[in-house]
Amino acid sequence: MELLFFYLVAMVAVLSGFSVVMCKNPVNSGISLVMTFFCLAIFYVMLYAPFMAAVQVLVYAGAIMVLILFVIMLLNLGPEMMKKFRHGVIGGAIVSAIVMLQVMMFVNRGTVAGVQGDITKQRVLEEGHMQIMGLKLFTEFMLPFQITGILLLIAIVGALVLAKKDV
């Protein structure tokens, strides 16, 4: 039953991902992307990672997609602009098909690396996802975490400088 549910969600994820690329209306494309994000959240739940599923829904399907939809609506692309970029869809479909075939070939012919980490299923059940993630984030990955925050701050300041009108 679980395998059937996985295949159903995978089919919806692939179809909604295909719809993101093929929709003529950018708003419909954005809504299809939200559906893809929800399918990814379901995959996280199936992998026993409920925190990651919640973050997927709140951050990506919620906040990021609201921003993307606002930008799409503010740009107000007309039909003449949409016709201009139509030729890129065929090339993108061909490249995507080639990459998909390569990935399928690598997955079918590859072997599992067998790399084992220090985080086992037993440890996750004892300590919990959040404690392990927080410990790793604020000990081993503290410097990348801080650098990411600084880069986001620089991006916000840069966007404000570019958006500011000449005084």
Coordinates of N, CA and C in Angstrom, one line a residue:
M1 N 0.8 -1.2 0.0 CA 0.0 0.0 0.0 C 0.9 1.3 0.0
E2 N 2.0 1.2 0.8 CA 2.9 2.4 0.9 C 3.5 2.6 -0.5
L3 N 3.9 1.5 -1.2 CA 4.5 1.7 -2.5 C 3.6 2.3 -3.5
L4 N 2.3 1.8 -3.4 CA 1.3 2.4 -4.3 C 1.1 3.9 -4.1
F5 N 1.1 4.3 -2.8 CA 1.0 5.7 -2.5 C 2.2 6.5 -2.9
F6 N 3.4 5.9 -2.8 CA 4.6 6.6 -3.3 C 4.5 6.8 -4.8
Y7 N 4.1 5.8 -5.5 CA 4.0 5.9 -7.0 C 2.9 7.0 -7.4
L8 N 1.8 7.0 -6.6 CA 0.8 8.0 -6.9 C 1.3 9.4 -6.7
V9 N 2.0 9.7 -5.6 CA 2.6 11.0 -5.3 C 3.7 11.3 -6.3
A10 N 4.5 10.3 -6.6 CA 5.5 10.6 -7.6 C 5.0 11.0 -9.0
M11 N 3.9 10.3 -9.4 CA 3.2 10.7 -10.6 C 2.7 12.1 -10.6
V12 N 2.1 12.5 -9.5 CA 1.5 13.8 -9.3 C 2.7 14.8 -9.3
A13 N 3.8 14.5 -8.7 CA 5.0 15.4 -8.7 C 5.5 15.6 -10.0
V14 N 5.7 14.5 -10.8 CA 6.2 14.6 -12.2 C 5.3 15.4 -13.1
L15 N 4.0 15.1 -13.0 CA 3.0 15.8 -13.8 C 2.9 17.3 -13.5
S16 N 3.0 17.6 -12.2 CA 2.9 19.0 -11.8 C 4.3 19.7 -12.2
G17 N 5.4 19.0 -12.1 CA 6.6 19.6 -12.6 C 6.6 19.8 -14.1
F18 N 6.1 18.9 -14.8 CA 5.9 19.1 -16.3 C 5.0 20.3 -16.5
S19 N 4.0 20.4 -15.7 CA 3.0 21.5 -15.9 C 3.7 22.9 -15.6
V20 N 4.6 22.9 -14.7 CA 5.3 24.1 -14.4 C 6.0 24.7 -15.7
V21 N 6.6 23.8 -16.5 CA 7.3 24.2 -17.7 C 6.3 24.4 -18.8
M22 N 5.3 23.7 -19.0 CA 4.4 23.7 -20.1 C 3.3 24.7 -20.1
C23 N 2.9 25.2 -18.9 CA 1.8 26.2 -18.8 C 2.1 27.5 -19.5
K24 N 1.1 27.9 -20.2 CA 1.2 29.2 -20.9 C 1.1 30.4 -20.0
N25 N 0.2 30.2 -19.0 CA 0.0 31.3 -18.0 C 1.0 31.2 -16.9
P26 N 1.8 32.2 -16.6 CA 2.8 32.1 -15.5 C 2.2 31.9 -14.1
V27 N 1.0 32.3 -13.9 CA 0.3 32.1 -12.6 C 0.0 30.6 -12.4
N28 N -0.5 30.0 -13.5 CA -0.8 28.6 -13.4 C 0.5 27.8 -13.2
S29 N 1.5 28.2 -13.8 CA 2.8 27.6 -13.7 C 3.3 27.7 -12.2
G30 N 3.1 28.8 -11.6 CA 3.5 29.0 -10.2 C 2.6 28.1 -9.3
I31 N 1.4 28.0 -9.6 CA 0.5 27.1 -8.8 C 0.9 25.6 -8.9
S32 N 1.3 25.3 -10.1 CA 1.8 23.9 -10.3 C 3.1 23.7 -9.5
L33 N 3.9 24.7 -9.4 CA 5.1 24.6 -8.6 C 4.8 24.4 -7.1
V34 N 3.7 25.0 -6.7 CA 3.3 24.8 -5.3 C 2.9 23.4 -5.1
M35 N 2.2 22.8 -6.1 CA 1.8 21.4 -6.0 C 3.0 20.5 -6.0
T36 N 4.0 20.8 -6.7 CA 5.3 20.0 -6.7 C 5.9 20.1 -5.3
F37 N 5.9 21.3 -4.7 CA 6.5 21.5 -3.4 C 5.7 20.6 -2.3
F38 N 4.4 20.6 -2.5 CA 3.6 19.8 -1.5 C 3.9 18.3 -1.7
C39 N 4.1 17.8 -3.0 CA 4.5 16.4 -3.2 C 5.8 16.1 -2.5
L40 N 6.8 17.1 -2.6 CA 8.1 16.9 -2.0 C 7.9 16.8 -0.4
A41 N 7.0 17.6 0.1 CA 6.7 17.5 1.5 C 6.2 16.1 1.9
I42 N 5.3 15.6 1.1 CA 4.8 14.2 1.3 C 5.9 13.2 1.3
F43 N 6.9 13.4 0.4 CA 8.0 12.5 0.4 C 8.8 12.6 1.7
Y44 N 9.0 13.8 2.2 CA 9.7 14.0 3.5 C 9.0 13.2 4.6
V45 N 7.6 13.3 4.6 CA 6.9 12.6 5.6 C 7.1 11.1 5.5
M46 N 7.1 10.6 4.3 CA 7.3 9.2 4.0 C 8.7 8.7 4.5
L47 N 9.7 9.7 4.5 CA 11.0 9.4 4.9 C 11.2 9.6 6.4
Y48 N 10.1 9.8 7.2 CA 10.1 10.1 8.6 C 10.9 11.3 8.9
A49 N 10.7 12.4 8.2 CA 11.3 13.7 8.4 C 10.2 14.7 8.5
P50 N 9.4 14.7 9.5 CA 8.3 15.7 9.6 C 8.7 17.1 9.7
F51 N 9.9 17.4 10.3 CA 10.3 18.8 10.4 C 10.6 19.3 9.0
M52 N 11.3 18.5 8.2 CA 11.7 18.9 6.8 C 10.4 19.1 6.0
A53 N 9.4 18.3 6.2 CA 8.1 18.5 5.5 C 7.5 19.8 5.9
A54 N 7.5 20.1 7.2 CA 6.9 21.4 7.6 C 7.7 22.6 7.1
V55 N 9.0 22.5 7.1 CA 9.8 23.6 6.5 C 9.5 23.7 5.0
Q56 N 9.4 22.6 4.3 CA 9.1 22.6 2.9 C 7.8 23.3 2.6
V57 N 6.8 23.0 3.4 CA 5.5 23.7 3.2 C 5.5 25.1 3.6
L58 N 6.1 25.4 4.8 CA 6.0 26.8 5.2 C 6.9 27.7 4.4
V59 N 8.2 27.3 4.2 CA 9.1 28.2 3.6 C 8.9 28.2 2.0
Y60 N 9.0 27.1 1.4 CA 8.9 27.1 -0.1 C 7.5 27.2 -0.6
A61 N 6.6 26.4 -0.2 CA 5.2 26.5 -0.7 C 4.5 27.7 -0.2
G62 N 4.9 28.2 1.0 CA 4.3 29.4 1.5 C 5.0 30.7 1.1
A63 N 6.1 31.0 1.8 CA 6.7 32.3 1.6 C 7.4 32.5 0.2
I64 N 8.2 31.6 -0.2 CA 8.9 31.8 -1.5 C 7.9 31.8 -2.6
M65 N 6.9 31.0 -2.7 CA 5.9 31.0 -3.8 C 5.1 32.3 -3.8
V66 N 4.8 32.8 -2.6 CA 4.0 34.1 -2.6 C 4.9 35.2 -3.2
L67 N 6.2 35.2 -2.9 CA 7.0 36.2 -3.5 C 7.1 36.0 -5.0
I68 N 7.2 34.8 -5.5 CA 7.3 34.5 -6.9 C 6.0 34.9 -7.6
L69 N 4.9 34.6 -7.0 CA 3.6 34.9 -7.6 C 3.4 36.4 -7.7
F70 N 3.9 37.1 -6.6 CA 3.8 38.6 -6.7 C 4.7 39.2 -7.8
V71 N 5.9 38.7 -8.0 CA 6.7 39.1 -9.1 C 6.1 38.8 -10.4
I72 N 5.5 37.7 -10.6 CA 4.8 37.3 -11.8 C 3.7 38.3 -12.1
M73 N 2.9 38.6 -11.1 CA 1.8 39.5 -11.3 C 2.2 40.9 -11.5
L74 N 3.3 41.3 -10.9 CA 3.8 42.7 -11.1 C 4.4 42.9 -12.4
L75 N 5.0 41.8 -13.0 CA 5.6 41.9 -14.3 C 4.6 42.1 -15.4
N76 N 3.4 41.4 -15.2 CA 2.3 41.5 -16.1 C 2.8 41.3 -17.6
L77 N 3.3 40.1 -17.8 CA 3.8 39.7 -19.1 C 2.6 39.5 -20.1
G78 N 2.6 40.2 -21.2 CA 1.6 40.0 -22.1 C 1.8 38.8 -23.1
P79 N 0.8 38.5 -23.9 CA 0.9 37.4 -24.8 C 2.1 37.5 -25.8
E80 N 2.4 38.7 -26.2 CA 3.5 38.9 -27.1 C 4.9 38.5 -26.5
M81 N 5.0 38.8 -25.2 CA 6.3 38.4 -24.5 C 6.3 36.9 -24.3
M82 N 5.2 36.2 -24.1 CA 5.1 34.8 -24.0 C 5.5 34.1 -25.3
K83 N 5.1 34.6 -26.4 CA 5.4 34.0 -27.7 C 6.9 34.1 -28.0
K84 N 7.6 35.1 -27.4 CA 9.0 35.3 -27.7 C 9.8 34.2 -27.1
F85 N 9.4 33.6 -26.0 CA 10.2 32.6 -25.3 C 9.7 31.2 -25.6
R86 N 8.8 31.0 -26.5 CA 8.2 29.7 -26.8 C 9.2 28.7 -27.4
H87 N 10.2 29.2 -28.2 CA 11.2 28.3 -28.8 C 12.1 27.7 -27.8
G88 N 12.3 28.3 -26.7 CA 13.1 27.7 -25.6 C 12.5 26.5 -25.0
V89 N 11.2 26.3 -25.0 CA 10.6 25.2 -24.4 C 11.0 23.9 -25.1
I90 N 11.0 23.9 -26.4 CA 11.4 22.7 -27.1 C 12.8 22.2 -26.8
G91 N 13.7 23.2 -26.8 CA 15.1 22.9 -26.5 C 15.2 22.4 -25.1
G92 N 14.5 23.0 -24.2 CA 14.6 22.6 -22.8 C 14.0 21.2 -22.6
A93 N 13.0 20.9 -23.3 CA 12.4 19.5 -23.2 C 13.4 18.5 -23.7
I94 N 14.1 18.8 -24.8 CA 15.1 17.9 -25.4 C 16.2 17.7 -24.4
V95 N 16.7 18.8 -23.8 CA 17.8 18.7 -22.8 C 17.4 17.9 -21.6
S96 N 16.2 18.2 -21.1 CA 15.6 17.5 -20.0 C 15.5 16.0 -20.2
A97 N 15.0 15.6 -21.4 CA 14.9 14.2 -21.7 C 16.2 13.5 -21.7
I98 N 17.3 14.2 -22.3 CA 18.6 13.6 -22.3 C 19.1 13.4 -20.9
V99 N 19.0 14.5 -20.0 CA 19.5 14.4 -18.7 C 18.7 13.3 -17.9
M100 N 17.4 13.2 -18.1 CA 16.6 12.2 -17.4 C 17.0 10.8 -17.8
L101 N 17.3 10.6 -19.1 CA 17.8 9.3 -19.5 C 19.2 9.0 -18.9
Q102 N 20.0 9.9 -18.8 CA 21.4 9.7 -18.1 C 21.2 9.4 -16.7
V103 N 20.3 10.1 -16.0 CA 20.1 9.8 -14.6 C 19.5 8.4 -14.4
M104 N 18.6 8.1 -15.2 CA 18.0 6.7 -15.1 C 19.1 5.6 -15.4
M105 N 20.0 5.9 -16.3 CA 21.1 5.0 -16.6 C 22.0 4.8 -15.4
F106 N 22.4 6.0 -14.8 CA 23.3 5.9 -13.7 C 22.6 5.2 -12.5
V107 N 21.3 5.5 -12.3 CA 20.7 4.8 -11.1 C 20.6 3.3 -11.3
N108 N 20.2 2.9 -12.5 CA 20.1 1.5 -12.8 C 21.4 0.7 -12.8
R109 N 22.5 1.3 -13.3 CA 23.8 0.7 -13.4 C 24.7 0.9 -12.2
G110 N 24.3 1.9 -11.4 CA 25.2 2.2 -10.2 C 25.0 1.3 -9.1
T111 N 25.9 1.4 -8.1 CA 25.9 0.6 -6.9 C 25.8 1.6 -5.7
V112 N 25.3 1.1 -4.6 CA 25.2 1.9 -3.4 C 26.6 2.1 -2.8
A113 N 27.0 3.3 -2.4 CA 28.3 3.6 -1.9 C 28.6 2.8 -0.6
G114 N 27.6 2.6 0.2 CA 27.8 1.9 1.5 C 28.5 2.8 2.5
V115 N 28.4 4.1 2.3 CA 28.9 5.1 3.3 C 28.0 5.1 4.5
Q116 N 28.6 5.0 5.7 CA 27.8 5.0 6.9 C 28.2 6.2 7.7
G117 N 27.2 7.0 8.2 CA 27.5 8.1 9.1 C 27.2 7.8 10.5
D118 N 27.4 8.8 11.4 CA 27.2 8.5 12.8 C 25.7 8.7 13.2
I119 N 24.9 9.1 12.3 CA 23.5 9.3 12.6 C 22.7 8.1 12.1
T120 N 22.3 7.3 13.0 CA 21.5 6.1 12.7 C 20.0 6.3 13.0
K121 N 19.2 5.3 12.6 CA 17.8 5.4 12.8 C 17.5 5.4 14.4
Q122 N 18.3 4.5 15.1 CA 18.1 4.4 16.5 C 18.4 5.7 17.2
R123 N 19.5 6.4 16.8 CA 19.9 7.7 17.4 C 18.8 8.8 17.1
V124 N 18.2 8.7 15.9 CA 17.2 9.7 15.6 C 16.0 9.4 16.4
L125 N 15.6 8.2 16.7 CA 14.5 7.9 17.5 C 14.7 8.2 18.9
E126 N 15.9 8.1 19.4 CA 16.2 8.5 20.8 C 16.3 10.0 21.0
E127 N 17.0 10.7 20.2 CA 17.3 12.1 20.4 C 16.3 13.0 19.7
G128 N 15.8 12.6 18.5 CA 14.9 13.4 17.7 C 15.6 14.2 16.6
H129 N 14.9 14.5 15.6 CA 15.4 15.2 14.4 C 15.9 16.5 14.8
M130 N 15.1 17.3 15.5 CA 15.5 18.7 15.8 C 16.7 18.8 16.6
Q131 N 16.9 18.0 17.6 CA 18.1 18.1 18.5 C 19.4 17.8 17.7
I132 N 19.3 16.8 16.8 CA 20.5 16.4 16.0 C 20.8 17.5 15.0
M133 N 19.7 18.0 14.3 CA 20.0 19.1 13.4 C 20.5 20.3 14.0
G134 N 19.9 20.7 15.1 CA 20.4 21.9 15.9 C 21.8 21.8 16.3
L135 N 22.2 20.6 16.8 CA 23.5 20.4 17.3 C 24.5 20.5 16.1
K136 N 24.2 19.8 15.0 CA 25.1 19.9 13.8 C 25.2 21.3 13.3
L137 N 24.0 22.0 13.2 CA 24.0 23.4 12.7 C 24.8 24.4 13.5
F138 N 24.7 24.3 14.8 CA 25.4 25.3 15.6 C 26.7 24.8 16.2
T139 N 27.3 23.7 15.7 CA 28.6 23.3 16.1 C 29.5 23.1 14.8
E140 N 29.2 22.1 14.0 CA 30.0 21.8 12.8 C 29.8 22.8 11.7
F141 N 28.6 23.3 11.5 CA 28.2 24.1 10.4 C 27.9 25.6 10.8
M142 N 28.5 26.0 11.9 CA 28.3 27.4 12.4 C 28.8 28.4 11.4
L143 N 30.0 28.2 10.9 CA 30.6 29.2 9.9 C 29.8 29.3 8.6
P144 N 29.4 28.2 8.0 CA 28.6 28.3 6.8 C 27.2 29.0 7.1
F145 N 26.7 28.7 8.3 CA 25.4 29.3 8.6 C 25.5 30.8 8.8
Q146 N 26.6 31.3 9.4 CA 26.8 32.7 9.5 C 27.1 33.4 8.2
I147 N 27.9 32.7 7.3 CA 28.2 33.2 6.0 C 26.9 33.4 5.2
T148 N 26.0 32.4 5.3 CA 24.8 32.4 4.5 C 23.9 33.6 5.0
G149 N 23.9 33.9 6.3 CA 23.2 35.0 6.8 C 23.7 36.3 6.3
I150 N 25.1 36.4 6.3 CA 25.7 37.7 5.8 C 25.4 37.9 4.3
L151 N 25.5 36.8 3.5 CA 25.1 36.9 2.1 C 23.7 37.3 1.9
L152 N 22.8 36.8 2.7 CA 21.4 37.2 2.5 C 21.2 38.7 2.9
L153 N 21.9 39.1 3.9 CA 21.9 40.6 4.3 C 22.4 41.4 3.2
I154 N 23.5 41.0 2.6 CA 24.1 41.8 1.4 C 23.1 41.8 0.3
A155 N 22.4 40.7 0.0 CA 21.5 40.6 -1.1 C 20.3 41.6 -0.8
I156 N 19.8 41.7 0.4 CA 18.7 42.6 0.7 C 19.2 44.0 0.6
V157 N 20.4 44.3 1.1 CA 20.9 45.7 0.9 C 21.0 46.1 -0.6
G158 N 21.6 45.1 -1.3 CA 21.7 45.3 -2.8 C 20.4 45.6 -3.5
A159 N 19.4 44.8 -3.1 CA 18.1 45.0 -3.7 C 17.5 46.3 -3.3
L160 N 17.7 46.8 -2.1 CA 17.2 48.1 -1.7 C 17.9 49.2 -2.5
V161 N 19.2 49.0 -2.7 CA 20.0 50.1 -3.4 C 19.5 50.1 -4.9
L162 N 19.3 49.0 -5.5 CA 18.9 48.9 -6.9 C 17.4 49.4 -7.0
A163 N 16.6 49.2 -6.0 CA 15.2 49.6 -6.1 C 15.0 51.1 -5.8
K164 N 16.0 51.7 -5.1 CA 15.8 53.1 -4.6 C 15.8 54.0 -5.9
K165 N 15.0 54.9 -5.9 CA 14.9 55.9 -7.0 C 16.0 56.9 -6.8
D166 N 16.4 57.5 -7.9 CA 17.5 58.5 -7.8 C 16.9 59.7 -7.0
V167 N 17.7 60.2 -6.1 CA 17.3 61.4 -5.3 C 17.8 62.6 -5.8

